[in-house]
mmCIF file of C-alpha atoms in Angstrom:
data_model
loop_
_atom_site.group_PDB
_atom_site.id
_atom_site.type_symbol
_atom_site.label_atom_id
_atom_site.label_comp_id
_atom_site.label_asym_id
_atom_site.label_seq_id
_atom_site.Cartn_x
_atom_site.Cartn_y
_atom_site.Cartn_z
ATOM 1 C CA UNK A 1 65.145 25.909 -3.500
ATOM 2 C CA UNK A 2 66.017 26.624 -7.149
ATOM 3 C CA UNK A 3 65.501 30.113 -8.566
ATOM 4 C CA UNK A 4 62.927 28.751 -11.010
ATOM 5 C CA UNK A 5 60.724 27.779 -8.066
ATOM 6 C CA UNK A 6 60.238 31.435 -7.145
ATOM 7 C CA UNK A 7 58.797 32.262 -10.549
ATOM 8 C CA UNK A 8 55.157 32.375 -11.512
ATOM 9 C CA UNK A 9 53.625 29.800 -13.778
ATOM 10 C CA UNK A 10 53.842 32.076 -16.835
ATOM 11 C CA UNK A 11 57.508 32.967 -16.071
ATOM 12 C CA UNK A 12 56.819 36.670 -15.665
ATOM 13 C CA UNK A 13 59.225 36.758 -12.727
ATOM 14 C CA UNK A 14 59.178 36.176 -8.973
ATOM 15 C CA UNK A 15 55.849 36.574 -7.210
ATOM 16 C CA UNK A 16 55.330 37.423 -3.520
ATOM 17 C CA UNK A 17 53.399 34.204 -2.905
ATOM 18 C CA UNK A 18 56.523 32.238 -3.775
ATOM 19 C CA UNK A 19 58.503 34.096 -1.140
ATOM 20 C CA UNK A 20 55.690 33.531 1.345
ATOM 21 C CA UNK A 21 56.024 29.796 0.757
ATOM 22 C CA UNK A 22 59.786 30.024 1.217
ATOM 23 C CA UNK A 23 59.334 31.977 4.460
ATOM 24 C CA UNK A 24 56.835 29.445 5.808
ATOM 25 C CA UNK A 25 59.237 26.587 5.032
ATOM 26 C CA UNK A 26 62.390 28.336 6.263
ATOM 27 C CA UNK A 27 64.624 26.255 8.513
ATOM 28 C CA UNK A 28 65.819 29.216 10.561
ATOM 29 C CA UNK A 29 64.579 32.665 11.476
ATOM 30 C CA UNK A 30 67.204 34.553 9.458
ATOM 31 C CA UNK A 31 66.005 32.854 6.281
ATOM 32 C CA UNK A 32 62.372 33.388 7.269
ATOM 33 C CA UNK A 33 63.045 37.093 7.717
ATOM 34 C CA UNK A 34 64.929 37.387 4.408
ATOM 35 C CA UNK A 35 62.213 35.710 2.350
ATOM 36 C CA UNK A 36 59.435 37.673 4.089
ATOM 37 C CA UNK A 37 61.125 41.011 3.439
ATOM 38 C CA UNK A 38 61.755 40.114 -0.190
ATOM 39 C CA UNK A 39 58.122 39.147 -0.665
ATOM 40 C CA UNK A 40 56.921 42.340 0.994
ATOM 41 C CA UNK A 41 58.913 44.462 -1.444
ATOM 42 C CA UNK A 42 57.006 42.816 -4.296
ATOM 43 C CA UNK A 43 53.558 42.468 -2.753
ATOM 44 C CA UNK A 44 50.626 44.689 -3.659
ATOM 45 C CA UNK A 45 47.992 42.290 -2.295
ATOM 46 C CA UNK A 46 46.761 42.980 1.253
ATOM 47 C CA UNK A 47 46.229 39.338 2.163
ATOM 48 C CA UNK A 48 49.650 38.269 0.913
ATOM 49 C CA UNK A 49 51.278 41.231 2.653
ATOM 50 C CA UNK A 50 49.541 40.316 5.907
ATOM 51 C CA UNK A 51 50.805 36.739 5.722
ATOM 52 C CA UNK A 52 54.333 37.903 4.898
ATOM 53 C CA UNK A 53 54.254 40.311 7.840
ATOM 54 C CA UNK A 54 53.119 37.431 10.021
ATOM 55 C CA UNK A 55 56.245 35.513 9.009
ATOM 56 C CA UNK A 56 58.401 38.568 9.663
ATOM 57 C CA UNK A 57 56.794 38.984 13.085
ATOM 58 C CA UNK A 58 57.467 35.341 13.883
ATOM 59 C CA UNK A 59 61.153 35.592 12.944
ATOM 60 C CA UNK A 60 61.731 38.769 14.954
ATOM 61 C CA UNK A 61 59.781 37.629 18.016
ATOM 62 C CA UNK A 62 61.465 34.239 18.154
ATOM 63 C CA UNK A 63 64.879 35.876 18.038
ATOM 64 C CA UNK A 64 63.983 38.309 20.813
ATOM 65 C CA UNK A 65 63.861 41.425 18.632
ATOM 66 C CA UNK A 66 60.585 42.582 20.139
ATOM 67 C CA UNK A 67 60.687 46.140 18.819
ATOM 68 C CA UNK A 68 61.041 44.912 15.249
ATOM 69 C CA UNK A 69 58.306 42.361 15.914
ATOM 70 C CA UNK A 70 56.116 45.214 17.155
ATOM 71 C CA UNK A 71 56.809 47.107 13.921
ATOM 72 C CA UNK A 72 55.597 44.061 11.974
ATOM 73 C CA UNK A 73 52.489 43.742 14.151
ATOM 74 C CA UNK A 74 51.750 47.457 13.716
ATOM 75 C CA UNK A 75 52.012 47.082 9.943
ATOM 76 C CA UNK A 76 49.574 44.153 10.164
ATOM 77 C CA UNK A 77 47.142 46.343 12.107
ATOM 78 C CA UNK A 78 47.312 49.032 9.418
ATOM 79 C CA UNK A 79 46.219 46.501 6.789
ATOM 80 C CA UNK A 80 42.918 46.079 8.687
ATOM 81 C CA UNK A 81 42.808 42.327 8.144
ATOM 82 C CA UNK A 82 42.334 39.881 11.037
ATOM 83 C CA UNK A 83 42.763 42.918 13.249
ATOM 84 C CA UNK A 84 42.177 41.018 16.488
ATOM 85 C CA UNK A 85 45.100 38.696 15.771
ATOM 86 C CA UNK A 86 47.328 41.617 14.829
ATOM 87 C CA UNK A 87 46.482 43.445 18.060
ATOM 88 C CA UNK A 88 47.139 40.261 20.051
ATOM 89 C CA UNK A 89 50.603 40.051 18.490
ATOM 90 C CA UNK A 90 51.216 43.687 19.367
ATOM 91 C CA UNK A 91 50.174 42.910 22.947
ATOM 92 C CA UNK A 92 52.725 40.080 23.114
ATOM 93 C CA UNK A 93 55.464 42.493 22.017
ATOM 94 C CA UNK A 94 54.482 45.150 24.549
ATOM 95 C CA UNK A 95 54.435 42.500 27.279
ATOM 96 C CA UNK A 96 57.873 41.228 26.269
ATOM 97 C CA UNK A 97 59.141 44.825 26.397
ATOM 98 C CA UNK A 98 57.658 45.313 29.873
ATOM 99 C CA UNK A 99 55.138 47.926 28.732
ATOM 100 C CA UNK A 100 52.081 46.856 30.717
ATOM 101 C CA UNK A 101 49.915 49.869 29.862
ATOM 102 C CA UNK A 102 50.223 49.293 26.128
ATOM 103 C CA UNK A 103 49.862 45.545 26.629
ATOM 104 C CA UNK A 104 46.460 46.126 28.198
ATOM 105 C CA UNK A 105 45.445 48.625 25.512
ATOM 106 C CA UNK A 106 46.383 46.169 22.758
ATOM 107 C CA UNK A 107 44.531 43.306 24.457
ATOM 108 C CA UNK A 108 41.419 45.468 24.735
ATOM 109 C CA UNK A 109 41.734 46.386 21.064
ATOM 110 C CA UNK A 110 41.920 42.669 20.224
ATOM 111 C CA UNK A 111 38.651 42.191 22.122
ATOM 112 C CA UNK A 112 37.020 45.144 20.367
ATOM 113 C CA UNK A 113 38.080 44.014 16.880
ATOM 114 C CA UNK A 114 37.348 40.304 17.286
ATOM 115 C CA UNK A 115 34.312 38.840 15.518
ATOM 116 C CA UNK A 116 31.937 36.340 17.087
ATOM 117 C CA UNK A 117 33.371 33.622 19.278
ATOM 118 C CA UNK A 118 36.959 34.805 18.783
ATOM 119 C CA UNK A 119 36.055 37.636 21.141
ATOM 120 C CA UNK A 120 35.602 35.084 23.933
ATOM 121 C CA UNK A 121 39.209 33.939 23.519
ATOM 122 C CA UNK A 122 40.546 37.486 23.639
ATOM 123 C CA UNK A 123 38.461 38.216 26.737
ATOM 124 C CA UNK A 124 40.012 35.194 28.431
ATOM 125 C CA UNK A 125 43.466 36.427 27.371
ATOM 126 C CA UNK A 126 42.693 39.870 28.814
ATOM 127 C CA UNK A 127 41.405 38.260 32.008
ATOM 128 C CA UNK A 128 44.568 36.172 32.342
ATOM 129 C CA UNK A 129 46.701 39.315 31.997
ATOM 130 C CA UNK A 130 44.642 41.158 34.624
ATOM 131 C CA UNK A 131 44.827 38.156 36.958
ATOM 132 C CA UNK A 132 48.608 37.983 36.696
ATOM 133 C CA UNK A 133 48.874 41.643 37.630
ATOM 134 C CA UNK A 134 46.630 41.489 40.671
ATOM 135 C CA UNK A 135 43.502 43.051 39.186
ATOM 136 C CA UNK A 136 41.274 40.207 40.270
ATOM 137 C CA UNK A 137 37.850 41.851 40.109
ATOM 138 C CA UNK A 138 38.556 43.121 36.588
ATOM 139 C CA UNK A 139 39.783 39.667 35.582
ATOM 140 C CA UNK A 140 36.487 38.161 36.723
ATOM 141 C CA UNK A 141 34.588 40.739 34.691
ATOM 142 C CA UNK A 142 36.550 39.793 31.560
ATOM 143 C CA UNK A 143 36.000 36.075 32.163
ATOM 144 C CA UNK A 144 32.290 36.675 32.719
ATOM 145 C CA UNK A 145 31.965 38.574 29.447
ATOM 146 C CA UNK A 146 33.763 35.772 27.635
ATOM 147 C CA UNK A 147 31.530 33.121 29.166
ATOM 148 C CA UNK A 148 28.436 34.935 27.939
ATOM 149 C CA UNK A 149 29.770 34.719 24.384
ATOM 150 C CA UNK A 150 31.116 31.154 24.402
ATOM 151 C CA UNK A 151 31.390 28.939 27.454
ATOM 152 C CA UNK A 152 34.800 27.335 28.010
ATOM 153 C CA UNK A 153 36.094 24.914 30.693
ATOM 154 C CA UNK A 154 39.331 26.913 30.832
ATOM 155 C CA UNK A 155 37.584 30.241 31.384
ATOM 156 C CA UNK A 156 35.271 28.804 34.048
ATOM 157 C CA UNK A 157 38.151 27.139 35.883
ATOM 158 C CA UNK A 158 40.323 30.240 35.625
ATOM 159 C CA UNK A 159 37.524 32.352 37.092
ATOM 160 C CA UNK A 160 37.296 29.837 39.945
ATOM 161 C CA UNK A 161 41.034 30.180 40.608
ATOM 162 C CA UNK A 162 40.625 33.955 40.819
ATOM 163 C CA UNK A 163 37.675 33.583 43.201
ATOM 164 C CA UNK A 164 39.830 31.357 45.397
ATOM 165 C CA UNK A 165 42.427 34.132 45.577
ATOM 166 C CA UNK A 166 39.671 36.543 46.572
ATOM 167 C CA UNK A 167 38.629 34.187 49.367
ATOM 168 C CA UNK A 168 35.367 33.372 47.603
ATOM 169 C CA UNK A 169 35.854 29.813 46.275
ATOM 170 C CA UNK A 170 32.887 28.500 44.269
ATOM 171 C CA UNK A 171 31.078 25.449 45.573
ATOM 172 C CA UNK A 172 31.544 23.400 42.386
ATOM 173 C CA UNK A 173 35.363 23.390 42.146
ATOM 174 C CA UNK A 174 35.489 19.596 41.763
ATOM 175 C CA UNK A 175 33.228 19.732 38.699
ATOM 176 C CA UNK A 176 35.187 22.614 37.179
ATOM 177 C CA UNK A 177 38.401 20.632 37.622
ATOM 178 C CA UNK A 178 36.851 17.549 36.015
ATOM 179 C CA UNK A 179 35.615 19.590 33.060
ATOM 180 C CA UNK A 180 39.049 21.109 32.465
ATOM 181 C CA UNK A 181 40.822 17.763 32.913
ATOM 182 C CA UNK A 182 38.654 16.400 30.075
ATOM 183 C CA UNK A 183 39.216 19.391 27.777
ATOM 184 C CA UNK A 184 42.049 19.747 25.205
ATOM 185 C CA UNK A 185 43.035 23.128 26.705
ATOM 186 C CA UNK A 186 44.297 21.208 29.732
ATOM 187 C CA UNK A 187 47.575 20.588 27.923
ATOM 188 C CA UNK A 188 48.393 24.262 27.587
ATOM 189 C CA UNK A 189 47.526 27.045 29.992
ATOM 190 C CA UNK A 190 45.063 24.679 31.610
ATOM 191 C CA UNK A 191 47.898 22.947 33.442
ATOM 192 C CA UNK A 192 48.689 26.187 35.239
ATOM 193 C CA UNK A 193 45.049 26.742 36.206
ATOM 194 C CA UNK A 194 44.685 23.132 37.376
ATOM 195 C CA UNK A 195 47.800 23.555 39.504
ATOM 196 C CA UNK A 196 46.251 26.581 41.207
ATOM 197 C CA UNK A 197 42.944 24.802 41.835
ATOM 198 C CA UNK A 198 44.497 21.563 43.124
ATOM 199 C CA UNK A 199 46.693 23.621 45.435
ATOM 200 C CA UNK A 200 43.647 25.415 46.807
ATOM 201 C CA UNK A 201 41.976 22.047 47.379
ATOM 202 C CA UNK A 202 45.021 20.810 49.319
ATOM 203 C CA UNK A 203 46.088 18.196 46.747
ATOM 204 C CA UNK A 204 49.815 18.971 46.695
ATOM 205 C CA UNK A 205 50.729 16.001 44.497
ATOM 206 C CA UNK A 206 48.357 16.890 41.672
ATOM 207 C CA UNK A 207 49.138 20.576 42.014
ATOM 208 C CA UNK A 208 52.847 19.843 41.568
ATOM 209 C CA UNK A 209 52.197 17.451 38.686
ATOM 210 C CA UNK A 210 50.284 20.084 36.734
ATOM 211 C CA UNK A 211 52.585 22.987 37.559
ATOM 212 C CA UNK A 212 55.627 20.925 36.555
ATOM 213 C CA UNK A 213 53.929 20.001 33.266
ATOM 214 C CA UNK A 214 53.211 23.678 32.628
ATOM 215 C CA UNK A 215 56.816 24.682 33.325
ATOM 216 C CA UNK A 216 58.181 21.910 31.096
ATOM 217 C CA UNK A 217 55.907 22.912 28.239
ATOM 218 C CA UNK A 218 57.057 26.528 28.478
ATOM 219 C CA UNK A 219 60.719 25.553 28.680
ATOM 220 C CA UNK A 220 60.409 23.471 25.515
ATOM 221 C CA UNK A 221 59.763 26.694 23.596
ATOM 222 C CA UNK A 222 61.546 29.354 25.671
ATOM 223 C CA UNK A 223 61.698 31.884 22.841
ATOM 224 C CA UNK A 224 57.941 32.414 22.906
ATOM 225 C CA UNK A 225 56.093 30.883 25.829
ATOM 226 C CA UNK A 226 58.759 31.752 28.382
ATOM 227 C CA UNK A 227 58.413 35.398 27.330
ATOM 228 C CA UNK A 228 54.652 35.786 27.047
ATOM 229 C CA UNK A 229 54.016 33.587 30.103
ATOM 230 C CA UNK A 230 56.858 34.927 32.245
ATOM 231 C CA UNK A 231 54.599 35.887 35.155
ATOM 232 C CA UNK A 232 52.832 32.519 35.140
ATOM 233 C CA UNK A 233 56.197 30.739 35.069
ATOM 234 C CA UNK A 234 57.418 32.797 38.005
ATOM 235 C CA UNK A 235 54.331 31.872 40.032
ATOM 236 C CA UNK A 236 54.468 28.193 39.050
ATOM 237 C CA UNK A 237 58.131 27.898 40.056
ATOM 238 C CA UNK A 238 57.523 29.706 43.342
ATOM 239 C CA UNK A 239 54.628 27.407 44.225
ATOM 240 C CA UNK A 240 56.665 24.338 43.304
ATOM 241 C CA UNK A 241 59.476 25.602 45.526
ATOM 242 C CA UNK A 242 57.091 26.133 48.425
ATOM 243 C CA UNK A 243 55.697 22.621 48.002
ATOM 244 C CA UNK A 244 59.198 21.146 47.920
ATOM 245 C CA UNK A 245 60.231 22.980 51.097
ATOM 246 C CA UNK A 246 57.028 21.914 52.841
ATOM 247 C CA UNK A 247 57.925 18.292 52.099
ATOM 248 C CA UNK A 248 61.599 18.554 53.039
ATOM 249 C CA UNK A 249 61.200 20.268 56.427
ATOM 250 C CA UNK A 250 59.067 17.486 58.037
ATOM 251 C CA UNK A 251 61.504 14.860 56.740
ATOM 252 C CA UNK A 252 64.451 16.672 58.320
ATOM 253 C CA UNK A 253 62.521 17.095 61.567
ATOM 254 C CA UNK A 254 61.722 13.380 61.632
ATOM 255 C CA UNK A 255 65.379 12.496 61.099
ATOM 256 C CA UNK A 256 66.461 14.749 63.967
ATOM 257 C CA UNK A 257 63.844 13.135 66.222
ATOM 258 C CA UNK A 258 65.472 9.753 65.688
#
């Protein structure tokens, strides 16, 4: 982009919004980081600074510099704008760094700071974290709180998967599966939840189909999803391996019997 394109309409010099646009359009993370830092040096507007920090966070996180990404998220928190999103980004950094205590604290802060229906999403996110770390009763509590704010097929199905792990499967699993299959969230985390539910129901083919789709989706963007969903990926791959071995062993036994 030409230098003139970073100048304001009245030619008083570069403005931070111009660098924000450059950062958003950057073709690589090094350029994104450079433009974001330049804009931040010029910015005195909280909203513009927040958006520039968001770009800086994105560049650092995608390149695996999680401590620098956490610095950007912390600066976003200090601006006290969209605080729930800033805390959620901080949680992602803590998780990537293996700091589970601070991950949980940040997720709970995201819940506390979130307005209206956004709180339901953060409660689901907290519940998913608790589920992945074996705190099943607490996960159900988080899902229940989220459902009271805004009902979601993903949250209901995820709660059912947790109940199955507790040995308390709900009676309406088929309906919960149908609801999630028809919902747009199926294409993301929903694939993982569907895989768990189909496996519980004994449908190995559909369980594998959904778990494989979840793994593929994560592997398409390994810099982000493979980090924040590392535990889910580990479980999905283990379950797929178990299903594969369960299929191979009977085949080998049948061949030996011949």
